[in-house]
Structures are given as structure tokens and as C-alpha cells.
């Protein structure tokens, strides 16, 4: 049996939210190293269709195909195109948003400031790289990007330092960029690395991650059958705001029937909202955060499609 190299974040919570059942079809919209996919396939005699734009995952997809055969299908592409890539209606979709462990841990990908590599950060290995953006954007645009996508308060100072540095030479590597950031925000012990927010901002811009998420959520809604589930794990506030807003805007409001009864919430039968239920945020356990520090910032939300929702 093929096993994953790492356990994905909030695996038990994801399986509980998705609730895989025999004979049904599920989409793992962010395949990565296949952790969610394999867990779903093990939990029920179901099918999984996995999507990923990263060509580095193909070997792992082939491994799972050799084990699960017709129960597993891999599709290359971005999850923003999910309703075009998936030709059938499905019983559930799961997203694990953001950069994957296999991308962060491979120094050649240029995602991490802790490992020297050429600035890249492209999940698909196509289009503009981080190096292109850092060396071509003007100071004002760069400051806005770092503030908008990294929520970095020192964005103007960092952008100025970047532009000043590149008057001497192009910025080529991850560690080179990190040192420029440290000249504005010195590293301090037992604090989040000051390069984190800027690297996050550049990565989001390179991969158009926030628009990808918005489009992917709508696409997932379109292909999910009535009573199917859309499950999302995200890792920072920009993503979580999008997910929370999407589920809130597309879910029925719960109505209090009586304060004297247990389980007094009901759903309006006249609602035209596509989801009948959206969960409150679910957080990882303290035990998981201890074992896997990357889980600390994770949040899980899910919603269930209305029974009445039709597909035309």
C-alpha cells in the first residue's frame, strides 16, 4: 500500500466534514502529496478525482493510480477551473488552500526564505515568477502588493529597500530578498520571521491565489450534488475571509423557533440560497499543533448543499 510522506492538516476533521460514503464521487481540488485523496479512498469504497496544477505531483498521482485503479483519477489544472475540468456532478469537494509542504520543503521551488534558491514560487511552473515581479514592479505597486496580500505594515519601507537594492543588481535568490527585508525588520528570537508576510504576498501574487480561491469555491458549488459538501482548510486571514464570506452569503440563515426547546434552529423552506448549512470555524487540536506546527494557523469550514438545489 502506498503511504503519504506526511499527514495533511486536520485530516480527521476533514473526513468528518466530508463524510465519504460508498459509491460516491469526491474531488480533492488541491492534490499535493495526495494525503486527503488517499484517506478518502481508504475511508469508503468511493471514487476520487484529484486536481493540481503543479507538475511535480504527477509521480505521486501515478503511485496512487497503481494502487486504486479506476477509483482514482488525476486531472492537471487549476481548481479555479474545477467546473470545466470535472465533467460529472459529485458528492463533495475538499480544498487545502495555499502552499503545500512538498513545495515549501523543496528548496529548488523558491518558496522558502529559509533555503537559498532562485526566486520562483510558481505552483504551475508557468508564467511570471517571483523574480520577475520583484525586479519589474515599481515601488508604489510593490508596496501595495506587500500590504494587500501580506498585511505587512512596513510595506512601504520594504518596497523602498527592494527598489534601492536592485539599482545595483537584480534580486535573484530567496535569501537575497530575505536579507533585504531584514534590513528593515531585523529578526528577533522566538518571533515569526519578518520575511514571512512579504514572501506570502509575493507568492499569492505569482499564483493569483485569492481569485483562484473565489472561482474555485463557485465552481465547487456548481458541480456538487444536493446534500453534497464543500470543505475548505485555509491558513491565513485573507483566505479565511473569502471562505467565510462565500459560505455566509450562500447559506440559509438559521431561525430561532423557541428559546424553550432544545435544537431550536430551523431553516426557512422558502430560501433560495444554495447551501442549507455552513459550519462555524473548526480549529486543529492542541495535540496536532504540537506534532505539526504548520497546523497552528489552520481553519476548517464546510457547507452542505440544499436538497432542493437543482442543476440546469
PDB file of N, CA and C in Angstrom, residues 23-74:
ATOM      1  N   UNK A  23     -19.693   4.258  -3.069  1.00  0.00           N
ATOM      2  CA  UNK A  23     -20.375   4.516  -4.321  1.00  0.00           C
ATOM      3  C   UNK A  23     -20.441   5.968  -4.747  1.00  0.00           C
ATOM      4  N   UNK A  24     -19.906   6.873  -3.933  1.00  0.00           N
ATOM      5  CA  UNK A  24     -20.000   8.292  -4.249  1.00  0.00           C
ATOM      6  C   UNK A  24     -18.697   8.810  -4.873  1.00  0.00           C
ATOM      7  N   UNK A  25     -18.741  10.038  -5.366  1.00  0.00           N
ATOM      8  CA  UNK A  25     -17.602  10.646  -6.058  1.00  0.00           C
ATOM      9  C   UNK A  25     -17.196  11.922  -5.334  1.00  0.00           C
ATOM     10  N   UNK A  26     -15.903  12.071  -5.090  1.00  0.00           N
ATOM     11  CA  UNK A  26     -15.387  13.246  -4.398  1.00  0.00           C
ATOM     12  C   UNK A  26     -14.240  13.860  -5.192  1.00  0.00           C
ATOM     13  N   UNK A  27     -14.053  15.160  -5.003  1.00  0.00           N
ATOM     14  CA  UNK A  27     -12.963  15.864  -5.670  1.00  0.00           C
ATOM     15  C   UNK A  27     -11.990  16.387  -4.616  1.00  0.00           C
ATOM     16  N   UNK A  28     -10.726  16.041  -4.763  1.00  0.00           N
ATOM     17  CA  UNK A  28      -9.647  16.661  -3.990  1.00  0.00           C
ATOM     18  C   UNK A  28      -9.071  17.741  -4.886  1.00  0.00           C
ATOM     19  N   UNK A  29      -9.479  18.984  -4.634  1.00  0.00           N
ATOM     20  CA  UNK A  29      -9.150  20.086  -5.545  1.00  0.00           C
ATOM     21  C   UNK A  29      -7.710  20.567  -5.415  1.00  0.00           C
ATOM     22  N   UNK A  30      -7.021  20.106  -4.368  1.00  0.00           N
ATOM     23  CA  UNK A  30      -5.625  20.501  -4.136  1.00  0.00           C
ATOM     24  C   UNK A  30      -4.837  19.247  -3.775  1.00  0.00           C
ATOM     25  N   UNK A  31      -4.529  18.436  -4.767  1.00  0.00           N
ATOM     26  CA  UNK A  31      -3.985  17.096  -4.552  1.00  0.00           C
ATOM     27  C   UNK A  31      -2.687  17.086  -3.744  1.00  0.00           C
ATOM     28  N   UNK A  32      -1.705  17.926  -4.146  1.00  0.00           N
ATOM     29  CA  UNK A  32      -0.437  17.984  -3.415  1.00  0.00           C
ATOM     30  C   UNK A  32       0.245  16.636  -3.340  1.00  0.00           C
ATOM     31  N   UNK A  33       0.473  16.158  -2.131  1.00  0.00           N
ATOM     32  CA  UNK A  33       1.108  14.854  -1.943  1.00  0.00           C
ATOM     33  C   UNK A  33       0.090  13.731  -1.776  1.00  0.00           C
ATOM     34  N   UNK A  34      -1.191  14.040  -1.990  1.00  0.00           N
ATOM     35  CA  UNK A  34      -2.209  13.002  -2.023  1.00  0.00           C
ATOM     36  C   UNK A  34      -2.718  12.527  -0.687  1.00  0.00           C
ATOM     37  N   UNK A  35      -2.429  13.257   0.382  1.00  0.00           N
ATOM     38  CA  UNK A  35      -2.843  12.814   1.714  1.00  0.00           C
ATOM     39  C   UNK A  35      -4.350  12.729   1.886  1.00  0.00           C
ATOM     40  N   UNK A  36      -5.061  13.777   1.504  1.00  0.00           N
ATOM     41  CA  UNK A  36      -6.520  13.751   1.599  1.00  0.00           C
ATOM     42  C   UNK A  36      -7.101  12.699   0.664  1.00  0.00           C
ATOM     43  N   UNK A  37      -6.595  12.663  -0.568  1.00  0.00           N
ATOM     44  CA  UNK A  37      -7.103  11.707  -1.553  1.00  0.00           C
ATOM     45  C   UNK A  37      -7.023  10.279  -1.025  1.00  0.00           C
ATOM     46  N   UNK A  38      -5.872   9.886  -0.537  1.00  0.00           N
ATOM     47  CA  UNK A  38      -5.712   8.506  -0.079  1.00  0.00           C
ATOM     48  C   UNK A  38      -6.577   8.218   1.134  1.00  0.00           C
ATOM     49  N   UNK A  39      -6.697   9.189   2.043  1.00  0.00           N
ATOM     50  CA  UNK A  39      -7.532   8.989   3.225  1.00  0.00           C
ATOM     51  C   UNK A  39      -8.998   8.812   2.844  1.00  0.00           C
ATOM     52  N   UNK A  40      -9.466   9.568   1.863  1.00  0.00           N
ATOM     53  CA  UNK A  40     -10.852   9.441   1.388  1.00  0.00           C
ATOM     54  C   UNK A  40     -11.068   8.066   0.770  1.00  0.00           C
ATOM     55  N   UNK A  41     -10.123   7.640  -0.067  1.00  0.00           N
ATOM     56  CA  UNK A  41     -10.235   6.338  -0.726  1.00  0.00           C
ATOM     57  C   UNK A  41     -10.212   5.187   0.285  1.00  0.00           C
ATOM     58  N   UNK A  42      -9.478   5.353   1.367  1.00  0.00           N
ATOM     59  CA  UNK A  42      -9.419   4.325   2.406  1.00  0.00           C
ATOM     60  C   UNK A  42     -10.678   4.299   3.258  1.00  0.00           C
ATOM     61  N   UNK A  43     -11.331   5.452   3.392  1.00  0.00           N
ATOM     62  CA  UNK A  43     -12.464   5.559   4.315  1.00  0.00           C
ATOM     63  C   UNK A  43     -13.771   5.020   3.751  1.00  0.00           C
ATOM     64  N   UNK A  44     -13.870   4.895   2.430  1.00  0.00           N
ATOM     65  CA  UNK A  44     -15.090   4.390   1.804  1.00  0.00           C
ATOM     66  C   UNK A  44     -14.754   3.834   0.422  1.00  0.00           C
ATOM     67  N   UNK A  45     -15.616   2.970  -0.088  1.00  0.00           N
ATOM     68  CA  UNK A  45     -15.436   2.407  -1.430  1.00  0.00           C
ATOM     69  C   UNK A  45     -16.001   3.402  -2.448  1.00  0.00           C
ATOM     70  N   UNK A  46     -15.309   4.523  -2.577  1.00  0.00           N
ATOM     71  CA  UNK A  46     -15.772   5.640  -3.395  1.00  0.00           C
ATOM     72  C   UNK A  46     -14.748   5.948  -4.482  1.00  0.00           C
ATOM     73  N   UNK A  47     -15.041   6.962  -5.283  1.00  0.00           N
ATOM     74  CA  UNK A  47     -14.096   7.446  -6.292  1.00  0.00           C
ATOM     75  C   UNK A  47     -13.600   8.828  -5.892  1.00  0.00           C
ATOM     76  N   UNK A  48     -12.351   9.130  -6.249  1.00  0.00           N
ATOM     77  CA  UNK A  48     -11.792  10.458  -6.040  1.00  0.00           C
ATOM     78  C   UNK A  48     -11.195  10.974  -7.343  1.00  0.00           C
ATOM     79  N   UNK A  49     -11.567  12.195  -7.688  1.00  0.00           N
ATOM     80  CA  UNK A  49     -10.947  12.907  -8.802  1.00  0.00           C
ATOM     81  C   UNK A  49     -10.081  13.999  -8.194  1.00  0.00           C
ATOM     82  N   UNK A  50      -8.785  13.979  -8.464  1.00  0.00           N
ATOM     83  CA  UNK A  50      -7.856  14.942  -7.874  1.00  0.00           C
ATOM     84  C   UNK A  50      -7.401  15.946  -8.923  1.00  0.00           C
ATOM     85  N   UNK A  51      -7.230  17.193  -8.483  1.00  0.00           N
ATOM     86  CA  UNK A  51      -6.790  18.273  -9.364  1.00  0.00           C
ATOM     87  C   UNK A  51      -5.530  18.900  -8.773  1.00  0.00           C
ATOM     88  N   UNK A  52      -4.573  19.238  -9.626  1.00  0.00           N
ATOM     89  CA  UNK A  52      -3.415  20.032  -9.195  1.00  0.00           C
ATOM     90  C   UNK A  52      -2.749  20.635 -10.417  1.00  0.00           C
ATOM     91  N   UNK A  53      -2.249  21.850 -10.268  1.00  0.00           N
ATOM     92  CA  UNK A  53      -1.546  22.493 -11.383  1.00  0.00           C
ATOM     93  C   UNK A  53      -0.037  22.282 -11.318  1.00  0.00           C
ATOM     94  N   UNK A  54       0.434  21.686 -10.243  1.00  0.00           N
ATOM     95  CA  UNK A  54       1.866  21.501 -10.027  1.00  0.00           C
ATOM     96  C   UNK A  54       2.350  20.233 -10.718  1.00  0.00           C
ATOM     97  N   UNK A  55       3.220  20.333 -11.725  1.00  0.00           N
ATOM     98  CA  UNK A  55       3.690  19.133 -12.429  1.00  0.00           C
ATOM     99  C   UNK A  55       4.510  18.199 -11.545  1.00  0.00           C
ATOM    100  N   UNK A  56       5.011  18.698 -10.424  1.00  0.00           N
ATOM    101  CA  UNK A  56       5.822  17.860  -9.536  1.00  0.00           C
ATOM    102  C   UNK A  56       4.999  16.775  -8.840  1.00  0.00           C
ATOM    103  N   UNK A  57       3.657  16.872  -8.859  1.00  0.00           N
ATOM    104  CA  UNK A  57       2.831  15.888  -8.150  1.00  0.00           C
ATOM    105  C   UNK A  57       2.504  14.667  -9.017  1.00  0.00           C
ATOM    106  N   UNK A  58       2.888  14.678 -10.273  1.00  0.00           N
ATOM    107  CA  UNK A  58       2.469  13.621 -11.187  1.00  0.00           C
ATOM    108  C   UNK A  58       2.963  12.241 -10.755  1.00  0.00           C
ATOM    109  N   UNK A  59       4.174  12.174 -10.234  1.00  0.00           N
ATOM    110  CA  UNK A  59       4.711  10.883  -9.790  1.00  0.00           C
ATOM    111  C   UNK A  59       3.861  10.305  -8.667  1.00  0.00           C
ATOM    112  N   UNK A  60       3.478  11.157  -7.728  1.00  0.00           N
ATOM    113  CA  UNK A  60       2.638  10.701  -6.608  1.00  0.00           C
ATOM    114  C   UNK A  60       1.260  10.250  -7.115  1.00  0.00           C
ATOM    115  N   UNK A  61       0.729  10.978  -8.096  1.00  0.00           N
ATOM    116  CA  UNK A  61      -0.562  10.597  -8.672  1.00  0.00           C
ATOM    117  C   UNK A  61      -0.469   9.218  -9.331  1.00  0.00           C
ATOM    118  N   UNK A  62       0.635   8.954 -10.003  1.00  0.00           N
ATOM    119  CA  UNK A  62       0.828   7.650 -10.645  1.00  0.00           C
ATOM    120  C   UNK A  62       0.897   6.528  -9.602  1.00  0.00           C
ATOM    121  N   UNK A  63       1.528   6.821  -8.457  1.00  0.00           N
ATOM    122  CA  UNK A  63       1.598   5.833  -7.382  1.00  0.00           C
ATOM    123  C   UNK A  63       0.199   5.457  -6.889  1.00  0.00           C
ATOM    124  N   UNK A  64      -0.625   6.459  -6.658  1.00  0.00           N
ATOM    125  CA  UNK A  64      -1.977   6.186  -6.172  1.00  0.00           C
ATOM    126  C   UNK A  64      -2.821   5.495  -7.243  1.00  0.00           C
ATOM    127  N   UNK A  65      -2.614   5.852  -8.497  1.00  0.00           N
ATOM    128  CA  UNK A  65      -3.344   5.197  -9.587  1.00  0.00           C
ATOM    129  C   UNK A  65      -3.018   3.712  -9.637  1.00  0.00           C
ATOM    130  N   UNK A  66      -1.753   3.366  -9.371  1.00  0.00           N
ATOM    131  CA  UNK A  66      -1.344   1.959  -9.410  1.00  0.00           C
ATOM    132  C   UNK A  66      -1.999   1.151  -8.291  1.00  0.00           C
ATOM    133  N   UNK A  67      -2.376   1.813  -7.220  1.00  0.00           N
ATOM    134  CA  UNK A  67      -2.998   1.135  -6.084  1.00  0.00           C
ATOM    135  C   UNK A  67      -4.522   1.102  -6.208  1.00  0.00           C
ATOM    136  N   UNK A  68      -5.118   2.233  -6.586  1.00  0.00           N
ATOM    137  CA  UNK A  68      -6.584   2.357  -6.531  1.00  0.00           C
ATOM    138  C   UNK A  68      -7.270   2.243  -7.889  1.00  0.00           C
ATOM    139  N   UNK A  69      -6.501   2.172  -8.962  1.00  0.00           N
ATOM    140  CA  UNK A  69      -7.072   1.916 -10.275  1.00  0.00           C
ATOM    141  C   UNK A  69      -8.155   2.896 -10.679  1.00  0.00           C
ATOM    142  N   UNK A  70      -9.318   2.353 -11.094  1.00  0.00           N
ATOM    143  CA  UNK A  70     -10.414   3.170 -11.619  1.00  0.00           C
ATOM    144  C   UNK A  70     -11.055   4.047 -10.546  1.00  0.00           C
ATOM    145  N   UNK A  71     -10.772   3.772  -9.288  1.00  0.00           N
ATOM    146  CA  UNK A  71     -11.345   4.595  -8.219  1.00  0.00           C
ATOM    147  C   UNK A  71     -10.653   5.955  -8.109  1.00  0.00           C
ATOM    148  N   UNK A  72      -9.514   6.109  -8.760  1.00  0.00           N
ATOM    149  CA  UNK A  72      -8.757   7.358  -8.667  1.00  0.00           C
ATOM    150  C   UNK A  72      -8.465   7.913 -10.057  1.00  0.00           C
ATOM    151  N   UNK A  73      -8.739   9.209 -10.225  1.00  0.00           N
ATOM    152  CA  UNK A  73      -8.448   9.911 -11.469  1.00  0.00           C
ATOM    153  C   UNK A  73      -7.725  11.198 -11.148  1.00  0.00           C
ATOM    154  N   UNK A  74      -6.662  11.496 -11.881  1.00  0.00           N
ATOM    155  CA  UNK A  74      -5.943  12.757 -11.691  1.00  0.00           C
ATOM    156  C   UNK A  74      -6.129  13.644 -12.913  1.00  0.00           C
TER     157      UNK A  74
END
